[in-house]
PDB file of C-alpha atoms in Angstrom:
ATOM      1  CA  MET A   8      38.649  56.238  17.073  1.00 86.00           C
ATOM      2  CA  GLU A   9      39.401  56.356  13.108  1.00 89.00           C
ATOM      3  CA  TYR A  10      43.422  55.845  13.774  1.00 90.00           C
ATOM      4  CA  VAL A  11      41.980  52.088  15.652  1.00 90.00           C
ATOM      5  CA  TYR A  12      39.509  51.680  12.626  1.00 91.00           C
ATOM      6  CA  SER A  13      42.831  52.054  10.542  1.00 92.00           C
ATOM      7  CA  ALA A  14      45.040  49.575  12.310  1.00 91.00           C
ATOM      8  CA  LEU A  15      42.312  46.819  12.139  1.00 90.00           C
ATOM      9  CA  ILE A  16      41.848  47.709   8.393  1.00 92.00           C
ATOM     10  CA  LEU A  17      45.502  47.315   7.465  1.00 92.00           C
ATOM     11  CA  HIS A  18      45.191  44.367  10.050  1.00 91.00           C
ATOM     12  CA  SER A  19      41.916  42.332   8.652  1.00 90.00           C
ATOM     13  CA  LEU A  20      44.075  43.053   5.010  1.00 92.00           C
ATOM     14  CA  GLY A  21      47.173  41.564   6.123  1.00 92.00           C
ATOM     15  CA  LYS A  22      49.086  44.814   5.815  1.00 92.00           C
ATOM     16  CA  GLU A  23      52.140  45.959   7.989  1.00 92.00           C
ATOM     17  CA  ILE A  24      50.785  48.554  10.556  1.00 92.00           C
ATOM     18  CA  ASN A  25      53.136  51.035  10.865  1.00 94.00           C
ATOM     19  CA  GLU A  26      53.032  54.911  11.118  1.00 94.00           C
ATOM     20  CA  ASP A  27      52.992  55.772   7.453  1.00 95.00           C
ATOM     21  CA  ALA A  28      50.658  53.007   6.347  1.00 95.00           C
ATOM     22  CA  ILE A  29      47.759  54.270   8.754  1.00 94.00           C
ATOM     23  CA  ALA A  30      48.333  58.246   7.704  1.00 95.00           C
ATOM     24  CA  ASN A  31      47.778  56.954   4.400  1.00 95.00           C
ATOM     25  CA  VAL A  32      44.103  55.324   5.624  1.00 94.00           C
ATOM     26  CA  ILE A  33      43.580  58.367   7.004  1.00 94.00           C
ATOM     27  CA  LYS A  34      44.345  60.546   4.332  1.00 95.00           C
ATOM     28  CA  ALA A  35      42.470  58.357   2.085  1.00 94.00           C
ATOM     29  CA  ALA A  36      39.371  58.670   4.142  1.00 91.00           C
ATOM     30  CA  GLY A  37      39.770  62.910   3.531  1.00 93.00           C
ATOM     31  CA  ALA A  38      41.016  63.509   7.116  1.00 92.00           C
ATOM     32  CA  GLU A  39      44.532  65.002   8.526  1.00 93.00           C
ATOM     33  CA  PRO A  40      46.447  62.600  10.443  1.00 93.00           C
ATOM     34  CA  ASP A  41      47.641  63.438  13.651  1.00 93.00           C
ATOM     35  CA  MET A  42      50.980  62.073  13.779  1.00 94.00           C
ATOM     36  CA  ALA A  43      51.542  62.150  17.339  1.00 94.00           C
ATOM     37  CA  ARG A  44      48.613  59.859  17.554  1.00 93.00           C
ATOM     38  CA  ILE A  45      49.552  57.845  14.755  1.00 93.00           C
ATOM     39  CA  LYS A  46      53.159  56.876  16.806  1.00 94.00           C
ATOM     40  CA  ALA A  47      50.786  56.313  20.261  1.00 92.00           C
ATOM     41  CA  LEU A  48      49.225  53.695  18.366  1.00 90.00           C
ATOM     42  CA  VAL A  49      51.733  51.652  16.742  1.00 91.00           C
ATOM     43  CA  ALA A  50      53.830  51.648  20.054  1.00 91.00           C
ATOM     44  CA  ALA A  51      50.862  50.797  21.807  1.00 89.00           C
ATOM     45  CA  LEU A  52      49.865  47.941  19.039  1.00 89.00           C
ATOM     46  CA  SER A  53      53.240  46.790  19.060  1.00 87.00           C
ATOM     47  CA  GLU A  54      52.892  45.188  22.199  1.00 86.00           C
ATOM     48  CA  ILE A  55      49.436  43.077  21.335  1.00 85.00           C
ATOM     49  CA  ASN A  56      48.283  40.299  19.263  1.00 87.00           C
ATOM     50  CA  ILE A  57      45.231  41.574  17.413  1.00 86.00           C
ATOM     51  CA  ASP A  58      43.763  38.558  16.737  1.00 84.00           C
ATOM     52  CA  ASP A  59      43.443  37.653  20.379  1.00 84.00           C
ATOM     53  CA  ALA A  60      42.140  41.064  21.408  1.00 83.00           C
ATOM     54  CA  ILE A  61      39.184  40.476  18.863  1.00 82.00           C
ATOM     55  CA  LYS A  62      39.057  37.016  19.990  1.00 83.00           C
ATOM     56  CA  SER A  63      38.517  38.284  23.907  1.00 82.00           C
ATOM     57  CA  ALA A  64      36.569  41.515  23.027  1.00 75.00           C
ATOM     58  CA  ALA A  65      34.506  42.369  25.848  1.00 62.00           C
ATOM     59  CA  PHE A  66      31.387  42.024  23.813  1.00 63.00           C
ATOM     60  CA  THR A  67      30.308  40.011  21.020  1.00 56.00           C
ATOM     61  CA  PRO A  68      28.389  41.809  18.386  1.00 58.00           C
ATOM     62  CA  ALA A  69      24.731  39.336  18.405  1.00 61.00           C
ATOM     63  CA  ALA A  70      22.114  39.310  15.242  1.00 62.00           C
ATOM     64  CA  ALA A  71      18.721  41.081  16.344  1.00 64.00           C
ATOM     65  CA  ALA A  72      16.089  38.228  17.283  1.00 62.00           C
ATOM     66  CA  PRO A  73      13.919  37.939  14.155  1.00 64.00           C
ATOM     67  CA  VAL A  74      10.454  39.115  14.787  1.00 60.00           C
ATOM     68  CA  THR A  75       8.019  36.169  14.503  1.00 62.00           C
ATOM     69  CA  GLU A  76       4.243  35.791  14.086  1.00 64.00           C
ATOM     70  CA  THR A  77       4.026  34.645  17.818  1.00 65.00           C
ATOM     71  CA  THR A  78       5.737  38.067  18.670  1.00 78.00           C
ATOM     72  CA  LYS A  79       3.060  39.774  16.429  1.00 80.00           C
ATOM     73  CA  GLU A  80       0.416  37.871  18.160  1.00 82.00           C
ATOM     74  CA  GLU A  81       1.860  38.976  21.335  1.00 85.00           C
ATOM     75  CA  LYS A  82       1.590  42.967  20.896  1.00 85.00           C
ATOM     76  CA  LYS A  83      -1.851  42.417  19.640  1.00 86.00           C
ATOM     77  CA  GLU A  84      -3.098  41.132  22.499  1.00 87.00           C
ATOM     78  CA  GLU A  85      -1.029  43.728  24.382  1.00 89.00           C
ATOM     79  CA  GLU A  86      -2.625  46.027  22.634  1.00 89.00           C
ATOM     80  CA  LYS A  87      -6.477  44.496  23.108  1.00 89.00           C
ATOM     81  CA  LYS A  88      -5.679  44.203  26.928  1.00 89.00           C
ATOM     82  CA  GLU A  89      -4.596  48.105  26.997  1.00 89.00           C
ATOM     83  CA  GLU A  90      -7.596  49.302  25.115  1.00 90.00           C
ATOM     84  CA  LYS A  91      -9.784  47.367  27.853  1.00 90.00           C
ATOM     85  CA  LYS A  92      -7.866  48.945  30.821  1.00 89.00           C
ATOM     86  CA  GLU A  93      -8.787  52.221  29.042  1.00 89.00           C
ATOM     87  CA  GLU A  94     -12.308  51.757  28.146  1.00 88.00           C
ATOM     88  CA  GLU A  95     -12.767  50.290  32.217  1.00 87.00           C
ATOM     89  CA  GLU A  96     -10.976  53.595  33.366  1.00 86.00           C
ATOM     90  CA  GLU A  97     -13.097  55.790  31.277  1.00 85.00           C
ATOM     91  CA  LYS A  98     -16.687  53.938  32.462  1.00 84.00           C
ATOM     92  CA  LYS A  99     -15.322  54.379  35.774  1.00 81.00           C
ATOM     93  CA  GLU A 100     -14.920  58.090  35.085  1.00 80.00           C
ATOM     94  CA  GLU A 101     -18.050  58.299  33.651  1.00 78.00           C
ATOM     95  CA  GLU A 102     -19.911  56.848  36.854  1.00 76.00           C
ATOM     96  CA  ALA A 103     -17.964  58.864  39.256  1.00 75.00           C
ATOM     97  CA  ILE A 104     -19.417  62.211  36.888  1.00 74.00           C
ATOM     98  CA  ALA A 105     -22.933  60.163  37.026  1.00 72.00           C
ATOM     99  CA  GLY A 106     -22.691  60.306  40.773  1.00 67.00           C
ATOM    100  CA  LEU A 107     -21.429  63.433  41.103  1.00 65.00           C
ATOM    101  CA  GLY A 108     -24.693  64.737  39.171  1.00 64.00           C
ATOM    102  CA  ALA A 109     -26.757  63.111  41.476  1.00 62.00           C
ATOM    103  CA  LEU A 110     -25.998  64.676  44.544  1.00 63.00           C
ATOM    104  CA  PHE A 111     -26.263  68.343  43.216  1.00 63.00           C
ATOM    105  CA  GLY A 112     -28.970  67.458  41.692  1.00 52.00           C
TER     106      GLY A 112
END
């Protein structure tokens, strides 16, 4: 992955994407470059228009939706509903225990 990232860095800077440039980026990051991987990447990228590939990527990053007041209110309402359900369940359990107590008096 770091090899692809180094190629993208070089592309974004307008530099030529070649074996030496990618190796230098990898070395600058503190890793030992694998020349076989670099050669394969350069060969593969020679047939690709990187700008077109970026534009037609399978996904586009989307910003997270901001939390709004309505969202906070909805969460509070959901919490209240859950609390009511828990209280009702506890009440049913208490009634069931009381009913069993009457049987065994």
